[in-house]
Tab-separated table of C-alpha atoms and ligand atoms in Angstrom:
chain	number	residue	atom	x	y	z
D	1	MET	CA	-290.735	13.069	-132.806
D	2	THR	CA	-293.046	10.080	-132.780
D	3	THR	CA	-291.519	6.621	-133.081
D	4	GLN	CA	-293.239	6.225	-136.447
D	5	TYR	CA	-290.407	8.142	-138.143
D	6	GLU	CA	-286.692	7.687	-138.348
D	7	ALA	CA	-284.248	10.602	-138.664
D	8	VAL	CA	-281.831	10.501	-141.592
D	9	VAL	CA	-278.948	12.938	-141.099
D	10	GLY	CA	-275.672	13.595	-142.854
D	11	LEU	CA	-273.145	16.263	-141.951
D	12	GLU	CA	-271.415	18.817	-144.085
D	13	VAL	CA	-268.481	20.211	-142.145
D	14	HIS	CA	-266.367	23.210	-143.087
D	15	ALA	CA	-263.097	23.559	-141.223
D	16	VAL	CA	-260.668	26.445	-141.614
D	17	MET	CA	-257.228	24.940	-142.210
D	18	GLU	CA	-255.028	26.901	-139.836
D	19	THR	CA	-252.048	27.222	-142.122
D	20	GLN	CA	-249.628	30.178	-141.987
D	21	SER	CA	-250.807	31.679	-145.254
D	22	LYS	CA	-253.950	31.646	-147.337
D	23	MET	CA	-254.868	29.105	-149.988
D	24	PHE	CA	-253.785	30.935	-153.158
D	25	CYS	CA	-251.670	33.919	-151.985
D	26	ASP	CA	-249.076	34.867	-149.347
D	27	CYS	CA	-251.463	36.739	-147.049
D	28	PRO	CA	-251.376	35.422	-143.474
D	29	VAL	CA	-254.307	33.551	-141.974
D	30	VAL	CA	-255.304	35.825	-139.064
D	31	ASP	CA	-257.811	35.549	-136.239
D	32	SER	CA	-260.330	38.236	-137.170
D	33	THR	CA	-261.412	38.698	-133.558
D	34	HIS	CA	-257.893	40.058	-132.810
D	35	HIS	CA	-257.251	42.013	-135.994
D	36	GLU	CA	-258.597	45.085	-137.691
D	37	PRO	CA	-260.666	44.299	-140.780
D	38	ASN	CA	-258.913	44.108	-144.142
D	39	VAL	CA	-255.331	43.955	-142.864
D	40	ALA	CA	-254.554	40.607	-144.486
D	41	VAL	CA	-255.600	41.264	-148.063
D	42	CYS	CA	-253.815	41.429	-151.411
D	43	PRO	CA	-255.019	41.738	-155.018
D	44	VAL	CA	-255.361	37.930	-155.301
D	45	CYS	CA	-257.653	37.378	-152.314
D	46	ALA	CA	-259.451	40.679	-152.948
D	47	GLY	CA	-260.488	39.224	-156.308
D	48	MET	CA	-258.843	41.831	-158.545
D	49	PRO	CA	-259.163	40.956	-162.233
D	50	GLY	CA	-256.184	39.275	-163.859
D	51	MET	CA	-254.585	38.011	-160.660
D	52	LEU	CA	-253.296	34.443	-160.680
D	53	PRO	CA	-253.807	32.014	-157.793
D	54	VAL	CA	-250.871	29.862	-156.650
D	55	LEU	CA	-251.761	26.808	-154.562
D	56	ASN	CA	-250.447	26.593	-150.959
D	57	LYS	CA	-248.832	23.180	-150.480
D	58	ALA	CA	-249.413	23.267	-146.697
D	59	ALA	CA	-253.174	23.491	-147.251
D	60	VAL	CA	-253.034	20.327	-149.355
D	61	GLU	CA	-250.951	18.590	-146.707
D	62	PHE	CA	-253.399	19.553	-143.937
D	63	ALA	CA	-256.296	18.276	-146.069
D	64	LEU	CA	-254.475	15.010	-146.761
D	65	ARG	CA	-253.887	14.471	-143.042
D	66	VAL	CA	-257.632	14.675	-142.418
D	67	ALA	CA	-258.535	12.561	-145.464
D	68	LEU	CA	-256.087	9.829	-144.425
D	69	ALA	CA	-257.262	9.882	-140.807
D	70	LEU	CA	-260.781	9.349	-142.186
D	71	HIS	CA	-259.583	6.322	-144.209
D	72	CYS	CA	-260.385	7.953	-147.550
D	73	GLU	CA	-259.161	6.963	-150.986
D	74	ILE	CA	-256.929	9.784	-152.204
D	75	ASN	CA	-257.430	10.841	-155.812
D	76	SER	CA	-253.957	11.218	-157.288
D	77	THR	CA	-255.401	13.895	-159.568
D	78	SER	CA	-258.094	16.270	-158.386
D	79	ILE	CA	-259.556	19.304	-160.084
D	80	PHE	CA	-260.254	22.802	-158.817
D	81	ALA	CA	-263.479	24.270	-160.131
D	82	ARG	CA	-265.162	27.637	-160.161
D	83	LYS	CA	-268.398	27.779	-158.210
D	84	SER	CA	-270.087	30.896	-159.515
D	85	TYR	CA	-272.470	33.012	-157.490
D	86	PHE	CA	-272.824	36.619	-156.503
D	87	TYR	CA	-272.476	37.757	-152.909
D	88	PRO	CA	-270.876	40.913	-151.472
D	89	ASP	CA	-268.366	38.845	-149.477
D	90	LEU	CA	-267.152	37.166	-152.659
D	91	PRO	CA	-265.439	39.844	-154.755
D	92	LYS	CA	-264.420	37.507	-157.602
D	93	GLY	CA	-268.002	36.391	-158.197
D	94	PHE	CA	-266.889	32.791	-157.858
D	95	GLN	CA	-265.336	30.583	-155.234
D	96	ILE	CA	-262.544	28.164	-156.094
D	97	SER	CA	-263.675	24.763	-154.856
D	98	GLN	CA	-263.531	21.144	-155.921
D	99	TYR	CA	-266.504	19.512	-157.500
D	100	GLU	CA	-266.308	16.596	-159.882
D	101	GLN	CA	-262.950	15.205	-158.865
D	102	PRO	CA	-262.407	15.978	-155.176
D	103	LEU	CA	-259.186	15.346	-153.275
D	104	ALA	CA	-260.513	12.287	-151.437
D	105	VAL	CA	-263.566	10.005	-151.359
D	106	ASN	CA	-265.096	6.898	-149.725
D	107	GLY	CA	-263.777	7.079	-146.182
D	108	TRP	CA	-265.250	6.235	-142.810
D	109	LEU	CA	-264.934	6.847	-139.103
D	110	ARG	CA	-266.222	5.029	-136.054
D	111	ILE	CA	-268.143	6.864	-133.383
D	112	PRO	CA	-269.377	5.739	-129.960
D	113	THR	CA	-273.154	5.602	-129.392
D	114	GLU	CA	-275.312	4.217	-126.593
D	115	SER	CA	-276.065	1.148	-128.701
D	116	GLY	CA	-272.417	0.473	-129.571
D	117	GLU	CA	-269.956	1.693	-132.161
D	118	LEU	CA	-271.367	3.133	-135.388
D	119	ARG	CA	-269.483	3.270	-138.667
D	120	VAL	CA	-270.191	6.505	-140.512
D	121	GLY	CA	-269.333	6.781	-144.179
D	122	ILE	CA	-267.382	9.760	-145.500
D	123	ARG	CA	-268.539	10.629	-149.009
D	124	ARG	CA	-265.889	13.174	-149.875
D	125	VAL	CA	-263.213	15.505	-148.522
D	126	HIS	CA	-262.243	18.498	-150.611
D	127	LEU	CA	-260.476	21.826	-150.442
D	128	GLU	CA	-261.932	25.221	-151.209
D	129	GLU	CA	-261.329	28.849	-150.318
D	130	ASP	CA	-263.314	30.737	-147.700
D	131	THR	CA	-265.270	33.900	-148.465
D	132	GLY	CA	-265.019	37.261	-146.709
D	133	LYS	CA	-267.204	38.219	-143.783
D	134	LEU	CA	-270.151	40.621	-143.703
D	135	THR	CA	-271.207	42.634	-140.658
D	136	HIS	CA	-274.659	44.196	-140.758
D	137	LEU	CA	-275.127	47.405	-138.751
D	138	GLY	CA	-277.802	49.955	-138.057
D	139	GLU	CA	-281.584	50.120	-137.888
D	140	ASP	CA	-284.268	50.543	-140.525
D	141	GLY	CA	-283.543	53.598	-142.653
D	142	ASP	CA	-279.835	53.581	-141.769
D	143	ARG	CA	-278.602	50.112	-142.528
D	144	ARG	CA	-275.029	49.471	-143.531
D	145	THR	CA	-273.072	46.342	-144.270
D	146	LEU	CA	-269.324	46.146	-143.768
D	147	VAL	CA	-267.094	43.763	-145.678
D	148	ASP	CA	-263.963	42.250	-144.142
D	149	LEU	CA	-261.751	40.305	-146.534
D	150	ASN	CA	-259.293	38.939	-143.947
D	151	ARG	CA	-261.053	35.590	-144.259
D	152	SER	CA	-261.296	35.697	-148.040
D	153	GLY	CA	-259.121	32.986	-149.564
D	154	VAL	CA	-258.399	31.172	-146.298
D	155	PRO	CA	-258.153	27.412	-146.944
D	156	LEU	CA	-261.306	25.585	-146.033
D	157	LEU	CA	-261.765	21.851	-145.848
D	158	GLU	CA	-265.178	20.421	-146.609
D	159	ILE	CA	-266.056	16.995	-145.230
D	160	VAL	CA	-269.324	15.393	-146.322
D	161	THR	CA	-270.590	12.332	-144.467
D	162	GLU	CA	-273.084	9.792	-145.760
D	163	PRO	CA	-276.573	10.119	-144.222
D	164	ASP	CA	-275.756	7.346	-141.737
D	165	LEU	CA	-276.851	9.162	-138.584
D	166	HIS	CA	-280.269	8.358	-137.141
D	167	THR	CA	-280.329	9.883	-133.653
D	168	VAL	CA	-279.445	13.259	-132.178
D	169	GLU	CA	-276.845	11.493	-130.015
D	170	ALA	CA	-275.170	9.963	-133.081
D	171	VAL	CA	-275.076	13.343	-134.853
D	172	ARG	CA	-273.533	15.018	-131.826
D	173	ASN	CA	-270.938	12.271	-131.345
D	174	CYS	CA	-270.044	12.318	-135.030
D	175	ALA	CA	-269.521	16.087	-134.907
D	176	TYR	CA	-267.431	15.714	-131.730
D	177	ALA	CA	-265.374	12.928	-133.307
D	178	LEU	CA	-264.606	14.968	-136.440
D	179	ARG	CA	-263.670	17.961	-134.318
D	180	SER	CA	-261.463	15.855	-132.075
D	181	ILE	CA	-259.674	14.235	-135.038
D	182	MET	CA	-258.898	17.634	-136.570
D	183	ARG	CA	-257.609	18.943	-133.233
D	184	TYR	CA	-255.383	15.874	-132.855
D	185	LEU	CA	-254.051	16.511	-136.361
D	186	GLU	CA	-253.412	20.179	-135.449
D	187	VAL	CA	-255.130	21.471	-138.565
D	188	ASN	CA	-258.122	23.183	-136.919
D	189	SER	CA	-258.809	24.584	-133.442
D	190	GLY	CA	-262.380	23.302	-133.390
D	191	ASN	CA	-263.836	26.681	-132.452
D	192	LEU	CA	-267.510	26.758	-133.494
D	193	GLU	CA	-268.213	30.121	-131.907
D	194	LYS	CA	-265.649	31.926	-134.063
D	195	GLY	CA	-266.836	30.043	-137.161
D	196	LEU	CA	-263.513	28.251	-137.607
D	197	LEU	CA	-265.477	25.012	-137.618
D	198	ARG	CA	-268.967	25.025	-139.164
D	199	ILE	CA	-271.219	22.030	-138.852
D	200	GLU	CA	-274.231	21.893	-141.135
D	201	PRO	CA	-276.555	18.914	-140.857
D	202	ASN	CA	-278.881	17.924	-143.669
D	203	ILE	CA	-281.969	16.408	-142.220
D	204	SER	CA	-284.882	14.343	-143.459
D	205	ILE	CA	-287.270	11.831	-141.936
D	206	ARG	CA	-288.767	8.626	-143.275
D	207	GLU	CA	-291.142	5.907	-142.109
D	208	ARG	CA	-289.248	3.614	-139.761
D	209	GLY	CA	-288.118	0.534	-141.669
D	210	SER	CA	-288.116	2.292	-145.049
D	211	GLN	CA	-284.837	2.646	-146.945
D	212	ALA	CA	-286.035	5.505	-149.152
D	213	LEU	CA	-284.425	8.958	-148.929
D	214	SER	CA	-286.849	11.847	-148.554
D	215	THR	CA	-286.517	15.557	-149.233
D	216	ARG	CA	-283.973	17.106	-146.919
D	217	VAL	CA	-283.236	20.523	-145.508
D	218	GLU	CA	-279.883	21.931	-144.571
D	219	ILE	CA	-279.321	23.977	-141.410
D	220	LYS	CA	-276.748	26.744	-141.123
D	221	ASN	CA	-275.576	29.194	-138.402
D	222	LEU	CA	-274.945	26.635	-135.679
D	223	ASN	CA	-272.278	28.130	-133.480
D	224	SER	CA	-272.233	25.600	-130.658
D	225	PHE	CA	-272.848	21.900	-130.092
D	226	ARG	CA	-275.853	22.900	-127.989
D	227	SER	CA	-277.339	24.751	-130.992
D	228	LEU	CA	-276.694	21.707	-133.164
D	229	GLU	CA	-278.717	19.513	-130.805
D	230	ARG	CA	-281.507	22.022	-130.339
D	231	ALA	CA	-281.799	22.663	-134.078
D	232	LEU	CA	-281.962	18.939	-134.815
D	233	GLU	CA	-284.674	18.333	-132.239
D	234	PHE	CA	-286.671	21.295	-133.496
D	235	GLU	CA	-286.339	20.368	-137.155
D	236	LEU	CA	-287.170	16.681	-136.694
D	237	ALA	CA	-290.339	17.623	-134.789
D	238	ARG	CA	-291.275	20.214	-137.422
D	239	GLN	CA	-290.903	17.737	-140.278
D	240	ALA	CA	-292.885	15.014	-138.449
D	241	GLU	CA	-295.716	17.430	-137.724
D	242	LEU	CA	-295.731	18.631	-141.325
D	243	VAL	CA	-295.850	15.110	-142.760
D	244	ASP	CA	-298.508	14.038	-140.216
D	245	ALA	CA	-300.686	16.931	-141.394
D	246	GLY	CA	-300.418	15.707	-144.973
D	247	GLY	CA	-297.809	18.279	-146.047
D	248	ALA	CA	-294.463	17.798	-147.765
D	249	VAL	CA	-290.994	18.957	-146.702
D	250	GLN	CA	-289.517	21.559	-149.075
D	251	GLN	CA	-285.870	21.312	-150.063
D	252	GLN	CA	-284.326	24.445	-148.568
D	253	THR	CA	-281.583	25.991	-146.514
D	254	LEU	CA	-282.617	27.034	-143.016
D	255	GLY	CA	-280.856	29.282	-140.556
D	256	TRP	CA	-280.964	28.452	-136.840
D	257	ASP	CA	-282.110	31.280	-134.596
D	258	ASP	CA	-280.661	30.506	-131.172
D	259	VAL	CA	-282.717	33.148	-129.372
D	260	ARG	CA	-286.073	32.110	-130.808
D	261	GLY	CA	-285.118	28.436	-130.720
D	262	SER	CA	-286.405	27.824	-134.226
D	263	THR	CA	-285.249	27.495	-137.821
D	264	GLN	CA	-285.991	30.205	-140.384
D	265	ALA	CA	-286.052	29.748	-144.145
D	266	GLN	CA	-282.963	31.402	-145.714
D	267	ARG	CA	-283.306	30.416	-149.327
D	268	SER	CA	-284.609	27.552	-151.395
D	269	LYS	CA	-281.757	25.102	-151.716
D	270	GLU	CA	-279.612	25.612	-154.783
D	271	VAL	CA	-278.933	22.722	-157.054
D	272	ALA	CA	-275.495	22.204	-158.550
D	273	GLU	CA	-276.527	23.634	-161.937
D	274	ASP	CA	-277.153	27.021	-160.312
D	275	TYR	CA	-273.431	27.374	-159.678
D	276	ARG	CA	-272.351	26.508	-163.218
D	277	TYR	CA	-269.251	24.667	-162.009
D	278	PHE	CA	-266.411	24.459	-164.515
D	279	PRO	CA	-262.697	23.657	-164.147
D	280	GLU	CA	-260.659	26.630	-162.877
D	281	PRO	CA	-258.589	27.676	-165.894
D	282	ASP	CA	-255.930	29.420	-163.767
D	283	LEU	CA	-254.940	26.293	-161.822
D	284	PRO	CA	-253.553	23.049	-163.201
D	285	PRO	CA	-255.052	19.786	-161.944
D	286	LEU	CA	-253.779	18.993	-158.438
D	287	VAL	CA	-251.532	15.960	-158.654
D	288	VAL	CA	-250.476	14.375	-155.374
D	289	ASP	CA	-247.522	12.072	-155.423
D	290	ASP	CA	-248.115	8.677	-153.807
D	291	LYS	CA	-244.797	8.809	-151.946
D	292	TRP	CA	-245.777	12.113	-150.330
D	293	VAL	CA	-249.167	10.684	-149.319
D	294	ARG	CA	-247.495	7.651	-147.702
D	295	GLU	CA	-245.108	9.959	-145.815
D	296	ILE	CA	-247.993	12.002	-144.434
D	297	GLU	CA	-249.806	8.805	-143.484
D	298	ALA	CA	-246.760	7.475	-141.643
D	299	ASP	CA	-246.574	10.723	-139.663
D	300	LEU	CA	-250.188	10.672	-138.424
D	301	PRO	CA	-250.439	10.655	-134.622
D	302	GLU	CA	-252.377	7.992	-132.737
D	303	LEU	CA	-255.992	9.160	-133.161
D	304	PRO	CA	-258.652	9.459	-130.446
D	305	GLN	CA	-260.530	6.219	-131.221
D	306	GLU	CA	-257.281	4.217	-131.363
D	307	LYS	CA	-256.132	5.741	-128.080
D	308	ARG	CA	-259.459	4.972	-126.488
D	309	LYS	CA	-259.217	1.343	-127.576
D	310	ARG	CA	-255.673	1.076	-126.231
D	311	PHE	CA	-256.617	2.627	-122.885
D	312	VAL	CA	-259.419	0.062	-122.524
D	313	GLU	CA	-257.678	-3.036	-123.855
D	314	MET	CA	-254.068	-2.521	-122.804
D	315	VAL	CA	-254.291	-0.194	-119.803
D	316	GLY	CA	-257.514	-1.617	-118.345
D	317	LEU	CA	-259.569	1.567	-118.021
D	318	SER	CA	-263.352	1.629	-118.408
D	319	ASP	CA	-264.600	2.837	-121.774
D	320	TYR	CA	-266.108	5.863	-120.037
D	321	ASP	CA	-262.836	6.938	-118.399
D	322	ALA	CA	-260.943	6.290	-121.620
D	323	GLY	CA	-263.440	8.495	-123.497
D	324	LEU	CA	-262.868	11.371	-121.042
D	325	LEU	CA	-259.096	11.101	-121.334
D	326	VAL	CA	-258.889	10.998	-125.141
D	327	ALA	CA	-261.250	13.914	-125.878
D	328	GLU	CA	-258.247	16.266	-125.917
D	329	ARG	CA	-254.912	15.134	-127.271
D	330	SER	CA	-252.978	17.089	-124.622
D	331	VAL	CA	-254.872	15.312	-121.819
D	332	ALA	CA	-254.340	11.874	-123.373
D	333	GLU	CA	-250.622	12.588	-123.709
D	334	PHE	CA	-250.450	13.848	-120.110
D	335	PHE	CA	-252.055	10.589	-118.961
D	336	ASP	CA	-249.661	8.487	-121.049
D	337	ALA	CA	-246.613	10.290	-119.657
D	338	ALA	CA	-247.865	10.149	-116.053
D	339	LEU	CA	-248.628	6.450	-116.479
D	340	GLY	CA	-244.986	5.877	-117.317
D	341	ALA	CA	-243.943	7.727	-114.132
D	342	ILE	CA	-246.125	6.136	-111.425
D	343	HIS	CA	-244.694	3.513	-109.076
D	344	LYS	CA	-247.284	2.968	-106.348
D	345	ALA	CA	-250.612	4.050	-107.886
D	346	ASP	CA	-252.333	2.079	-110.649
D	347	ALA	CA	-253.737	3.291	-113.978
D	348	LYS	CA	-257.305	3.478	-112.707
D	349	MET	CA	-256.324	5.627	-109.724
D	350	LEU	CA	-254.259	7.893	-111.967
D	351	ALA	CA	-257.164	8.265	-114.417
D	352	ASN	CA	-259.489	9.158	-111.530
D	353	TRP	CA	-257.089	11.836	-110.287
D	354	ILE	CA	-256.989	13.367	-113.770
D	355	THR	CA	-260.727	13.262	-114.536
D	356	GLY	CA	-261.544	14.255	-110.923
D	357	PRO	CA	-259.338	16.760	-109.043
D	358	LEU	CA	-257.236	17.843	-112.030
D	359	PHE	CA	-260.225	18.532	-114.323
D	360	GLU	CA	-261.940	20.376	-111.455
D	361	LEU	CA	-258.889	22.572	-111.054
D	362	LEU	CA	-258.696	23.254	-114.803
D	363	ASN	CA	-262.392	24.166	-114.971
D	364	LYS	CA	-262.311	26.340	-111.876
D	365	ASP	CA	-259.283	28.387	-112.842
D	366	GLY	CA	-259.714	28.306	-116.610
D	367	TYR	CA	-256.371	26.566	-117.167
D	368	SER	CA	-255.648	24.273	-120.052
D	369	ILE	CA	-253.467	21.287	-119.296
D	370	GLU	CA	-250.657	22.781	-121.429
D	371	SER	CA	-250.618	26.002	-119.410
D	372	LEU	CA	-250.127	24.265	-116.044
D	373	PRO	CA	-246.778	25.096	-114.417
D	374	PHE	CA	-246.165	21.387	-113.720
D	375	GLY	CA	-245.913	18.391	-115.992
D	376	PRO	CA	-247.055	14.774	-115.768
D	377	GLU	CA	-244.118	13.590	-113.605
D	378	PRO	CA	-244.792	15.764	-110.528
D	379	PHE	CA	-248.477	14.911	-110.902
D	380	ALA	CA	-247.638	11.193	-110.901
D	381	GLU	CA	-245.485	11.768	-107.801
D	382	LEU	CA	-248.443	13.368	-106.004
D	383	VAL	CA	-250.786	10.475	-106.862
D	384	ASP	CA	-248.104	8.036	-105.720
D	385	MET	CA	-247.931	9.816	-102.352
D	386	VAL	CA	-251.661	9.234	-101.910
D	387	ALA	CA	-251.373	5.596	-103.017
D	388	SER	CA	-248.603	4.916	-100.501
D	389	GLY	CA	-250.456	6.637	-97.639
D	390	GLU	CA	-247.889	9.441	-97.227
D	391	ILE	CA	-250.647	12.028	-97.513
D	392	ASN	CA	-254.413	11.712	-97.554
D	393	ALA	CA	-256.671	12.646	-100.458
D	394	SER	CA	-257.842	15.942	-99.049
D	395	SER	CA	-254.281	17.147	-98.379
D	396	ALA	CA	-253.332	16.031	-101.886
D	397	ARG	CA	-256.069	18.195	-103.355
D	398	SER	CA	-254.752	21.276	-101.593
D	399	VAL	CA	-251.187	20.423	-102.629
D	400	LEU	CA	-252.450	20.159	-106.195
D	401	SER	CA	-253.876	23.682	-106.189
D	402	GLU	CA	-250.607	24.990	-104.776
D	403	MET	CA	-248.679	23.195	-107.499
D	404	ALA	CA	-250.900	24.951	-110.035
D	405	ALA	CA	-250.235	28.293	-108.363
D	406	ASN	CA	-246.459	28.090	-107.958
D	407	GLY	CA	-245.216	25.043	-109.874
D	408	LYS	CA	-243.421	23.637	-106.801
D	409	LYS	CA	-242.771	19.914	-106.402
D	410	PRO	CA	-245.359	17.985	-104.333
D	411	LYS	CA	-242.736	16.557	-101.913
D	412	GLU	CA	-241.475	20.071	-101.126
D	413	LEU	CA	-244.995	21.366	-100.508
D	414	VAL	CA	-245.928	18.449	-98.266
D	415	GLN	CA	-242.810	18.977	-96.203
D	416	ALA	CA	-243.114	22.753	-95.995
D	417	ARG	CA	-246.725	22.591	-94.847
D	418	GLY	CA	-246.280	19.565	-92.587
D	419	LEU	CA	-248.987	17.708	-94.419
D	420	ALA	CA	-247.501	14.267	-94.067
D	421	GLN	CA	-250.287	11.967	-93.002
D	422	ILE	CA	-250.421	10.746	-89.397
D	423	SER	CA	-250.438	6.995	-89.816
D	424	SER	CA	-248.827	5.781	-86.628
D	425	GLU	CA	-251.340	3.713	-84.661
D	426	THR	CA	-250.055	5.087	-81.356
D	427	ASP	CA	-250.469	8.716	-82.489
D	428	ILE	CA	-253.920	8.030	-83.903
D	429	GLY	CA	-254.954	6.202	-80.714
D	430	GLU	CA	-253.875	9.188	-78.587
D	431	LEU	CA	-255.695	11.601	-80.849
D	432	ALA	CA	-258.917	9.568	-80.523
D	433	GLU	CA	-258.500	9.371	-76.754
D	434	ARG	CA	-258.036	13.143	-76.364
D	435	VAL	CA	-261.201	13.911	-78.318
D	436	ILE	CA	-263.238	11.286	-76.458
D	437	GLN	CA	-262.104	12.528	-73.036
D	438	LYS	CA	-263.080	16.110	-73.833
D	439	ASN	CA	-266.649	15.269	-74.834
D	440	SER	CA	-268.345	13.247	-72.120
D	441	GLN	CA	-271.883	14.196	-73.183
D	442	GLN	CA	-271.347	12.771	-76.695
D	443	VAL	CA	-269.745	9.657	-75.206
D	444	ALA	CA	-272.856	9.170	-73.106
D	445	ASP	CA	-274.994	9.491	-76.255
D	446	TYR	CA	-272.925	6.838	-78.005
D	447	VAL	CA	-273.097	4.540	-75.015
D	448	ALA	CA	-276.891	5.012	-75.000
D	449	GLY	CA	-277.029	3.616	-78.541
D	450	LYS	CA	-276.631	6.634	-80.865
D	451	ASP	CA	-274.208	5.081	-83.360
D	452	GLU	CA	-274.174	8.149	-85.606
D	453	VAL	CA	-272.242	10.087	-82.934
D	454	LEU	CA	-269.177	8.242	-84.250
D	455	ASN	CA	-269.243	10.491	-87.332
D	456	TRP	CA	-269.291	13.565	-85.140
D	457	PHE	CA	-266.221	12.307	-83.238
D	458	PHE	CA	-264.500	11.550	-86.549
D	459	GLY	CA	-265.085	15.144	-87.696
D	460	GLN	CA	-263.766	16.585	-84.400
D	461	ALA	CA	-260.660	14.409	-84.417
D	462	MET	CA	-259.911	15.117	-88.080
D	463	LEU	CA	-260.187	18.821	-87.357
D	464	ALA	CA	-257.858	18.474	-84.367
D	465	SER	CA	-255.291	16.781	-86.631
D	466	GLN	CA	-255.634	19.582	-89.221
D	467	GLY	CA	-256.849	17.032	-91.739
D	468	LYS	CA	-253.684	14.954	-91.535
D	469	ALA	CA	-254.968	11.820	-89.813
D	470	ASN	CA	-255.214	8.647	-91.837
D	471	PRO	CA	-259.012	8.440	-92.114
D	472	THR	CA	-259.329	4.631	-92.040
D	473	LEU	CA	-257.124	4.243	-88.973
D	474	LEU	CA	-258.808	7.135	-87.188
D	475	ARG	CA	-262.313	5.749	-87.681
D	476	GLN	CA	-261.107	2.357	-86.446
D	477	ALA	CA	-259.496	3.797	-83.324
D	478	LEU	CA	-262.577	5.845	-82.429
D	479	ARG	CA	-264.889	2.869	-82.874
D	480	VAL	CA	-262.692	0.618	-80.695
D	481	GLN	CA	-262.489	3.161	-77.876
D	482	LEU	CA	-266.176	4.144	-77.954
D	483	ASP	CA	-267.262	0.513	-78.092
D	484	ALA	CA	-265.053	-0.148	-75.101
D	485	ALA	CA	-266.853	2.629	-73.192
D	486	ARG	CA	-270.198	1.105	-74.167
D	487	ALA	CA	-269.142	-2.383	-73.076
D	488	GLN	CA	-267.924	-1.028	-69.740
D	489	LYS	CA	-271.283	0.654	-69.123
D	490	GLU	CA	-273.201	-2.519	-69.945
D	491	ALA	CA	-271.008	-4.553	-67.627
D	492	SER	CA	-271.507	-2.214	-64.690
M	501	ZN	ZN1	-254.012	37.665	-150.399
């Protein structure tokens, strides 16, 4: 997009609240990728006439956790409304949602961007029920559509941000931040691929410097953060080109086609009147007691942005390292616990061992930090052994993979494999001498001025010590002895 235009983006996020049961009945919330279709359905969520919905208190509590974490004002009375439309995955012909008086309004969150922290407004947070799922099969002439109602009536939280996002980076970081907050609150797994978290940006452009809002489009079907970024870039370029050519952006809903890398028109955007919202006559207004709200608020965990700030200001980490550690709550808690257990290493070294070797191990073997057979204390012990010089970094890495394989304590493994670092100056001096004596040709090269031969000797000696030599001492010893040989030659 040319610099003439500015992007104006707001997010509409739908998150499945992972409660035990559905929003208005006792059916369990199941993962449809592991269950047969239509196994978690009853007359209420199948939309049979005359059935009465009963509100699930846990869904309200989950929603309140998110609303409070986003600093929203909680409406003590909110109203459920019928949103009427026809679709085969919606047997009732309407969806129970909240419209005029949502659960919560006027919140905000802070997100990191390259140009500093950005405050993003939250317009509203409300509860609604999910629809069923359609699967389209077959080719032309033999097309069938299957309906699975396992998802029908699952509690869904809708979060609508203000259009405060003006770069692709800001949109991505805002989506990440919302996902991370909901994972910290343990209300949503954050899985975009399975559709448990759906992020739909509404996008418009305007002349840079203008404050006007232009016609916007909404994009659906984004099942990864990568798709979100690609769709934004594509759509911003499309709108700029259209406006440059004298055209006008149409208000519509677009679907992202990941294979073609383009957006496709799905339908012209509905306006609220199309849904003929009216208060749901089968549900009383939702009244939330202030005492209950304060209790939920008091129980909120420390959230990612607060943790990040603490890691920078109190622990002394860089903002970058802090950002890596807080992305997942389990990692941040692992760091906190390990920090309390170290004696020799410092916080920075510990952070580096988590974001370096430990993350590598997790990525390589597909572990999550919770599934590791060792906790933060043995990990802290290992890092301490490196800090005190008992073992060197490369031995520590191999001990770490063994710990992941068998859960044994680092001290045991170091002892059993004889990995303790050779740090005695006498031993290191002898090691250097042996390697130098065996390789007269290379000594001659060094004496003749080839300084880089020192690295070759270092490699040979390290190998001879099976990786156990203290690297700093070894390099020192080799340099002293080789320089002595050179001096002798010059003197003769
Ligand atoms: Zn049901």
